[in-house]
Amino acid sequence: MKKSILFLLSFGWAFLLSAQTTAPKLNGMYPQMSFARFAESIEGSTPYRFYYKNEDVKDLVVNLQLSDATLSATLAEIFSGSDLVFSIDRENKVWITRDRKLQMDFASNYFQVRESAAEAASSVDSLDRFAKNKLYTIGRASDNPNSKTAKLSGIVRSITTGEALAGAVVTERVNYTQMVTGANGYYELTLPKGRHILVIQNIGGFQEQRQINLLGDGTLDISIEENMLSLDEVVVSSGALSSINKLEMGVQAISIDEVKRLPAVLGEVDVIRGILTMPGVNTVGEASVGFNVRGGAADQNLILYNQSTVFNPSHAFGFFSAFNADLTSGVELYKGSIPVNYGGRLSSVLQVDADFGSKEKFGGAGGIGLLTGRLSFNGPIGDKTTFKVGARSTYSDWVLNLLEDETDLNGSNVAFYDLNANIRHEFDENNILEVTSYFSQDDFSFDPDTTYNYSNLNVAATWRHFFNEQLEGKFTVGYDSYDFGIVGIDNPLNAFNFTFDVNQLHLRSDFEYRKNENHIFKFGLHAIQYELNPGSNVPFGEESILITEELETERAREFSVYFGDEFFINEELSVSYGGRYMFYQMYGPLTVNEYVEGAPITEGNVIGEQTFGAGETVKTYHGPEFRVSARYSLTNQSSIKASFNTMRQNLHLLTNTSAIAPTDSWKLSDTYIKPQTGGQASIGYYRTLAKGQLEFSTEVYYRYMDNLLDFRSGASLILNEDIEQDVLNSEGKAYGAEFLIKKNTGALRGSLAYTYSRSFIRTSDEPSIEKINDGEFYPSNFDQPHNVVLAVNYELSKRLNTSLNTNYSTGRPVTLPISKFEYAGSERVYFSDRNAYRIPDYFRIDLSVNLEGNHKVNKLAHASWSFGVYNVLGRSNPYSVYYTPVGGELRGFQLSIFARPIPFITYNFRF
């Protein structure tokens, strides 16, 4: 243990020191790279700026490995054997010409901006420079000469796919006037006339810049270059500039490449595990993809794949995420200021964006591990259509078959597969159609007599229409479904088939109107129709004499209308405000129990039934949700933010476990089970350190929650037609503080996150047949006060990098037997107050090494290997603690999922 602590301290010390050091000379590998890319990479890490004609260097290829080399010696080697020569002036400008060097003893003001637009244009056009160094002259001086400002607009696109980039931040570097692009990639800034430098930052992408001379109103379309220097899957985060200046708080964006660098369970890349490295997000179970955000339950997270709701985001007992990383383009988690266009859950929104493939060429990717395999294809279909399809599957049964015969798991079966198909078609520049689809199937059994299965199905079509440069509309229709089943054949006479399913049809219309650079309006209408089968149990096989049990289908409709405004008051202060109004209605056919008014809801207080016909309203709930947030920039490197939002949730998860299980079922709000409601207030401070290499943030929050579901002791949740009799309406509260320090540049990158979080619940029913812990607040099942995550990646070379992931968290609450007594001639067990104790704390270290193949451009496929060990220390972290009689004596046991180091190896390829 001491060695591991010293190792972590050394790693953390190196992590901080690396932020303070800069290399004055050139280092790195530049294999088979065009000179333009080489020049760009040098500009990104040094004060040098290159000036040349594209035609002079278009055939020049750089193939060097540099170690403390000077630029002069490097260029001399690159240009040897050619007629190219270079000159470096006192302002670190590098001039590349043919045959004869340029004279460098210019006057000190030679390169200052000329007042004449004609002279400026002439000086720029004299050299066809690289885009980021070229001066773009925008507009005409004769247009509106009395105005001191002019309007600049355009589209930000990906240079790889040609698609418009949503969420890119366009910032004027001196005054920090900025705008975030919408789904159409459009931006618009009003700036003083004259010279400006624009910084363009794509979330999860590469930062670019453009130099402009703004003479009048005009347009500038911008294509963001990819970071081609690092040919492996480099992590480029959203960037400190975006974090400080964007209006939202409590938002975590993580790129797929960043997720791929984390050590994963059994070698499978996991999208959801990536967000678990962020503060405020934790999980109560190892190998469980159910996650808790700021003290909320796992069912209080809205998980979206594009516009589709995914009810169970897991495969194989939670070992693997439901999302195939090869079919996703990015992930964002909203846990503070929830955007006004999202609703339906109390804690957070996880937005997983689909990838629609490249417009340039056909390609593919895949991977083969010890337990899973995956394969995907993508590319263009004609000039206007792109597609991406992929599949994953497991072949893990061989591991279970290796277990010895006397173990309980010998002969078990685990299998899953999932399929994705995405297509995007551009009818014209104003009309785009996107179709996403996802299907998954899981089957598992612990013995040959009982088989479990569950599946997800999601299909959605979205039409984007750009009415003009200011107004954009997005219209979506989709269908989401989740079902699970259990087939038991232990006794043919009692063989059964149990099933449950939840289905929803959704329609969405979302609009974004950019009135000017100061106002961005969002408004829309959402509609959902639910159909939920609470459970049915029917005979299985001809010999079964089981009596059929089937609960009534539940149906409901939900409508939401919303409006919001992002108002940029001035350069320092911006606010966002808005609201949603949700209308929910359960309708028949349905039969509802009637109880004695004012009495507890128990079987003994049932006085009759009320029957509702098809389409007849059973119960209606409605109410507003509010959103407000503000950002104040203290300096160019720091800001403070505050937010408050309220939420409503009409779906409830019926579970008496801490972690999500495949057999957990959902419940619609009805006459006795009200919609969950809650609110959250938060405030945060954000700052960049070490000349922008380190990003620091801290947030504190307080949450309140009403109409939560707790359960009576011994409650039965499966096939319970009177579930309201076992439900205890409760209220909750949560509060905490989050700290994050992140390094996004250099060979050593990573993050250190610490979260202090408390979550409590208490029975609020009045009157109530039972009050847990005498009606006092007690820790919820997912109350874990302390959580620390260190995730770092060190690039040893352009082909080799290693990752470390360290997790520590307080043990979750548990209820324990504390004594025994005799009653009515039998020995009984007396349990403590609910959640009065805790299981031992959790601690785990994971390591991985990622090895890229060679970086030759002309290859059939580019390959890489991932090696790693999950739980390097072999620590037996308890998943749960339970008690069972052994030889007439009650004994306690600790269950651990991974009680030893788990090595993995995965071969990845792309073409």
Tab-separated table of C-alpha atoms in Angstrom, residues 16 69 94 122 124 163 205 218-219 262 301 339 343 379 429 434 517 581 594 627 653 656 685 725 825 890 904 910:
chain	number	residue	atom	x	y	z
A	16	LEU	CA	1.767	19.559	-11.583
A	69	ALA	CA	16.786	20.840	-32.039
A	94	VAL	CA	9.909	32.686	-40.747
A	122	SER	CA	-2.220	43.824	-51.385
A	124	VAL	CA	-1.922	39.848	-47.719
A	163	GLU	CA	-20.426	19.401	-41.730
A	205	GLY	CA	-11.884	19.508	-31.018
A	218	GLY	CA	-19.320	40.753	-44.212
A	219	THR	CA	-19.009	36.978	-43.870
A	262	LEU	CA	-9.141	5.424	-19.782
A	301	ASN	CA	-30.847	10.900	-15.060
A	339	PRO	CA	-30.907	23.762	-20.618
A	343	GLY	CA	-36.894	18.067	-19.066
A	379	GLY	CA	-18.802	6.868	-45.588
A	429	GLU	CA	-28.128	23.893	-47.436
A	434	GLU	CA	-30.958	12.608	-39.725
A	517	GLU	CA	-25.361	38.873	-31.034
A	581	TYR	CA	-44.653	24.129	-18.438
A	594	GLU	CA	-60.427	3.761	-3.446
A	627	ARG	CA	-34.345	27.999	-15.355
A	653	LEU	CA	-38.048	3.315	-11.061
A	656	ASN	CA	-35.091	-1.725	-3.635
A	685	TYR	CA	-15.722	29.793	-9.680
A	725	GLN	CA	-49.710	0.164	-0.471
A	825	GLY	CA	-40.965	-19.570	20.347
A	890	LEU	CA	-26.442	-15.863	11.446
A	904	PHE	CA	-7.156	-7.261	-20.541
A	910	ARG	CA	-9.442	1.507	-38.460
